[in-house]
Short mmCIF file of C-alpha atoms in Angstrom, two decimals:
data_model
loop_
_atom_site.label_atom_id
_atom_site.label_comp_id
_atom_site.label_asym_id
_atom_site.label_seq_id
_atom_site.Cartn_x
_atom_site.Cartn_y
_atom_site.Cartn_z
CA ASP A 1 -15.50 1.69 6.39
CA THR A 2 -13.69 -0.89 4.29
CA GLY A 3 -12.00 -2.76 7.14
CA VAL A 4 -12.77 -6.21 8.52
CA SER A 5 -16.08 -6.22 10.37
CA GLN A 6 -17.01 -8.66 13.13
CA ASN A 7 -20.36 -9.14 14.84
CA PRO A 8 -21.33 -9.19 17.59
CA ARG A 9 -18.63 -7.31 19.51
CA HIS A 10 -19.58 -9.02 22.74
CA LYS A 11 -21.43 -12.25 23.50
CA ILE A 12 -22.31 -13.62 26.92
CA THR A 13 -23.73 -17.10 26.96
CA LYS A 14 -24.38 -19.88 29.39
CA ARG A 15 -22.35 -23.06 29.33
CA GLY A 16 -23.81 -25.59 26.94
CA GLN A 17 -25.37 -23.05 24.57
CA ASN A 18 -24.38 -22.62 20.94
CA VAL A 19 -23.01 -19.36 19.61
CA THR A 20 -22.28 -18.06 16.13
CA PHE A 21 -20.02 -15.19 15.13
CA ARG A 22 -19.85 -13.44 11.81
CA CYS A 23 -16.92 -11.89 9.95
CA ASP A 24 -17.06 -9.69 6.87
CA PRO A 25 -13.58 -9.40 5.38
CA ILE A 26 -12.20 -6.60 3.25
CA SER A 27 -14.11 -7.08 0.02
CA GLU A 28 -11.27 -7.89 -2.36
CA HIS A 29 -9.44 -10.17 0.06
CA ASN A 30 -9.47 -13.83 -0.88
CA ARG A 31 -8.00 -15.17 2.36
CA LEU A 32 -9.80 -15.26 5.68
CA TYR A 33 -8.49 -16.40 9.04
CA TRP A 34 -9.94 -17.02 12.49
CA TYR A 35 -7.76 -16.55 15.54
CA ARG A 36 -8.44 -16.78 19.26
CA GLN A 37 -6.79 -14.63 21.89
CA THR A 38 -6.90 -15.13 25.63
CA LEU A 39 -5.63 -12.77 28.31
CA GLY A 40 -1.88 -12.35 28.27
CA GLN A 41 -1.44 -14.36 25.09
CA GLY A 42 -0.97 -13.55 21.46
CA PRO A 43 -3.51 -14.54 18.83
CA GLU A 44 -3.62 -18.31 18.21
CA PHE A 45 -4.50 -19.66 14.79
CA LEU A 46 -7.79 -21.55 14.48
CA THR A 47 -8.55 -21.92 10.79
CA TYR A 48 -7.97 -20.45 7.35
CA PHE A 49 -9.99 -20.11 4.13
CA GLN A 50 -8.88 -19.32 0.66
CA ASN A 51 -11.99 -18.15 -1.11
CA GLU A 52 -14.67 -20.63 0.00
CA ALA A 53 -12.31 -23.52 0.70
CA GLN A 54 -11.26 -24.22 4.28
CA LEU A 55 -7.64 -25.19 3.74
CA GLU A 56 -6.27 -25.50 7.23
CA LYS A 57 -7.51 -26.12 10.76
CA SER A 58 -5.57 -25.98 13.99
CA ARG A 59 -5.68 -28.84 16.44
CA LEU A 60 -7.08 -26.19 18.80
CA LEU A 61 -10.27 -26.37 16.77
CA SER A 62 -12.20 -29.16 18.46
CA ASP A 63 -15.19 -30.80 16.82
CA ARG A 64 -17.44 -28.38 18.69
CA PHE A 65 -16.11 -25.61 16.44
CA SER A 66 -17.15 -25.21 12.84
CA ALA A 67 -16.39 -22.45 10.38
CA GLU A 68 -17.85 -21.71 7.00
CA ARG A 69 -17.28 -19.22 4.25
CA PRO A 70 -20.05 -19.65 1.71
CA LYS A 71 -19.36 -18.12 -1.69
CA GLY A 72 -15.99 -16.90 -0.47
CA SER A 73 -17.42 -13.78 1.11
CA PHE A 74 -18.37 -13.50 4.79
CA SER A 75 -17.52 -16.24 7.26
CA THR A 76 -19.20 -17.67 10.34
CA LEU A 77 -17.65 -19.43 13.30
CA GLU A 78 -19.99 -21.57 15.38
CA ILE A 79 -19.20 -23.04 18.76
CA GLN A 80 -21.53 -25.77 19.96
CA ARG A 81 -22.04 -26.76 23.60
CA THR A 82 -19.88 -23.89 24.84
CA GLU A 83 -17.55 -24.44 27.77
CA GLN A 84 -16.04 -21.90 30.14
CA GLY A 85 -12.66 -22.52 28.52
CA ASP A 86 -14.07 -21.12 25.28
CA SER A 87 -14.15 -17.64 26.83
CA ALA A 88 -11.79 -15.56 24.71
CA MET A 89 -11.56 -12.88 22.06
CA TYR A 90 -12.25 -14.35 18.63
CA LEU A 91 -10.47 -12.43 15.91
CA CYS A 92 -11.08 -12.56 12.20
CA ALA A 93 -8.49 -11.40 9.70
CA SER A 94 -8.25 -11.22 5.94
CA SER A 95 -5.49 -10.81 3.41
CA LEU A 96 -5.03 -10.52 -0.31
CA GLY A 97 -2.76 -12.53 -2.48
CA GLN A 98 -1.59 -15.89 -3.56
CA THR A 99 1.56 -15.90 -1.47
CA TYR A 100 2.11 -16.52 2.18
CA ASN A 101 3.73 -13.16 2.82
CA SER A 102 0.72 -10.89 2.80
CA PRO A 103 -0.02 -9.16 6.10
CA LEU A 104 -3.24 -9.98 7.90
CA HIS A 105 -5.79 -7.24 8.51
CA PHE A 106 -7.75 -7.89 11.67
CA GLY A 107 -11.23 -6.97 12.77
CA ASN A 108 -11.96 -5.73 16.29
CA GLY A 109 -12.97 -9.17 17.44
CA THR A 110 -15.89 -10.78 19.25
CA ARG A 111 -15.41 -11.19 22.98
CA LEU A 112 -17.10 -14.35 24.21
CA THR A 113 -17.86 -14.90 27.87
CA VAL A 114 -19.21 -18.29 28.89
CA THR A 115 -20.82 -18.32 32.33
CA ASP B 1 5.18 -24.86 22.16
CA GLN B 2 5.76 -21.12 21.75
CA GLN B 3 7.69 -20.64 18.53
CA VAL B 4 7.68 -16.84 18.79
CA LYS B 5 8.64 -15.30 22.09
CA GLN B 6 8.51 -11.81 23.50
CA ASN B 7 10.24 -12.00 26.83
CA SER B 8 9.49 -8.47 28.01
CA PRO B 9 5.84 -8.12 29.02
CA SER B 10 6.17 -4.36 29.39
CA LEU B 11 8.37 -1.40 28.53
CA SER B 12 8.24 2.27 29.57
CA VAL B 13 9.98 4.99 27.57
CA GLN B 14 10.09 8.76 27.75
CA GLU B 15 8.48 10.68 24.93
CA GLY B 16 11.00 11.51 22.23
CA ARG B 17 13.34 8.66 23.12
CA ILE B 18 13.82 5.38 21.28
CA SER B 19 11.62 2.36 22.03
CA ILE B 20 13.15 -1.03 21.29
CA LEU B 21 10.91 -4.07 21.36
CA ASN B 22 12.44 -7.50 21.02
CA CYS B 23 11.26 -10.82 19.69
CA ASP B 24 12.92 -14.24 19.45
CA TYR B 25 11.87 -17.24 17.44
CA THR B 26 12.82 -20.87 17.45
CA ASN B 27 11.80 -22.09 13.99
CA SER B 28 14.67 -21.47 11.56
CA MET B 29 12.28 -22.01 8.66
CA PHE B 30 10.35 -18.80 9.40
CA ASP B 31 11.00 -16.36 6.59
CA TYR B 32 8.44 -13.60 6.95
CA PHE B 33 8.09 -11.50 10.07
CA LEU B 34 5.60 -8.84 11.06
CA TRP B 35 4.88 -6.41 13.90
CA TYR B 36 1.37 -5.52 14.99
CA LYS B 37 0.12 -2.87 17.36
CA LYS B 38 -2.98 -3.37 19.47
CA TYR B 39 -5.01 -0.83 21.40
CA PRO B 40 -7.53 -2.00 24.04
CA ALA B 41 -10.85 -3.19 22.60
CA GLU B 42 -9.47 -3.16 19.06
CA GLY B 43 -7.97 -5.81 16.82
CA PRO B 44 -4.25 -5.85 16.04
CA THR B 45 -3.15 -3.35 13.39
CA PHE B 46 -0.36 -4.22 10.97
CA LEU B 47 2.69 -2.00 11.39
CA ILE B 48 5.64 -3.27 9.42
CA SER B 49 7.05 -6.49 8.01
CA ILE B 50 10.34 -7.91 6.85
CA SER B 51 11.30 -10.81 4.64
CA SER B 52 14.19 -13.06 5.60
CA ILE B 53 16.16 -11.87 2.58
CA LYS B 54 16.56 -8.51 4.29
CA ASP B 55 18.02 -7.49 7.61
CA LYS B 56 16.33 -4.12 7.93
CA ASN B 57 13.12 -2.47 6.85
CA GLU B 58 12.15 1.09 7.62
CA ASP B 59 8.83 2.90 7.49
CA GLY B 60 8.80 6.37 8.94
CA ARG B 61 9.47 6.22 12.67
CA PHE B 62 9.40 2.41 12.64
CA THR B 63 12.34 0.18 11.75
CA VAL B 64 12.46 -3.58 12.02
CA PHE B 65 15.80 -5.38 12.27
CA LEU B 66 16.23 -9.08 11.61
CA ASN B 67 19.18 -11.16 12.82
CA LYS B 68 18.65 -14.59 11.31
CA SER B 69 21.69 -16.20 12.90
CA ALA B 70 20.42 -15.21 16.34
CA LYS B 71 16.78 -15.85 15.41
CA HIS B 72 15.98 -12.40 16.72
CA LEU B 73 14.08 -9.40 15.49
CA SER B 74 13.49 -6.03 16.97
CA LEU B 75 11.26 -3.05 16.38
CA HIS B 76 12.68 0.43 16.88
CA ILE B 77 10.37 3.41 17.26
CA VAL B 78 12.08 6.79 17.01
CA PRO B 79 11.01 9.20 18.34
CA SER B 80 8.47 7.60 20.64
CA GLN B 81 5.16 9.38 21.03
CA PRO B 82 2.40 8.96 23.65
CA GLY B 83 0.09 7.63 20.93
CA ASP B 84 2.50 4.72 20.49
CA SER B 85 1.40 3.36 23.87
CA ALA B 86 -0.13 -0.01 23.02
CA VAL B 87 0.61 -3.73 23.06
CA TYR B 88 3.00 -4.81 20.31
CA PHE B 89 2.98 -8.33 18.90
CA CYS B 90 5.56 -9.88 16.65
CA ALA B 91 4.51 -12.65 14.30
CA ALA B 92 6.17 -15.03 11.88
CA SER B 93 5.25 -17.36 9.07
CA GLU B 94 6.92 -20.02 6.99
CA ARG B 95 6.67 -20.51 3.28
CA GLY B 96 5.12 -23.72 2.05
CA THR B 97 3.77 -25.15 5.27
CA GLY B 98 0.40 -23.55 5.22
CA ASN B 99 -0.77 -20.18 6.17
CA GLN B 100 -0.42 -19.88 9.87
CA PHE B 101 1.03 -16.79 11.42
CA TYR B 102 2.58 -17.47 14.82
CA PHE B 103 2.31 -14.65 17.32
CA GLY B 104 4.31 -13.77 20.39
CA THR B 105 2.64 -12.93 23.70
CA GLY B 106 3.07 -9.19 23.27
CA THR B 107 4.93 -6.31 24.92
CA SER B 108 2.96 -3.47 26.46
CA LEU B 109 4.67 -0.17 25.60
CA THR B 110 3.99 2.94 27.64
CA VAL B 111 5.36 6.23 26.35
CA ILE B 112 5.53 8.76 29.17
CA PRO B 113 4.88 12.38 28.14
#
């Protein structure tokens, strides 16, 4: 399977705990995105990498959130001191190209539930 | 502030008929538009896109129409099939301001056999 892979698929955690999600993009894709989706809403942009450089972060991304993409390959998204409002589907996407008009290819997401 | 809007949360269509899904946007600087389809428990899947230099793009049963003056785009599916039942999201992006794609809230399409 050469699509975008996300792990775990589901994560249940207690409020105040830290969680980390992993995304493996399509291998030749140089761009990687994290989005968050809550019930009844469309995906909301969190952050974007081109290769290993994090080039853009949404104001939705509080200082409890950190994302990395070492060596421009896989990426991790960590949420520290989770809150119930963090419960959502976290989607990773990748794309290829140097221009803005390349479609995103999404993984199946990690569903986070904070109790 | 929702820059991409899908005002119809749901749509039901008979198999074989045309499905028309609508999307409006407020940012006149958007110049690349996409439609995604999403099944439950899966991530969105790219369907079709259109650049602002065009007003129509077709791919098999799927056609996207763009009306820049009205800031409106639509997705036509002809003929509709039961397997098309899913949530459809439109998305838009703007050259030169970064790499965000702005998504609408989605329209749930049900194709009735």
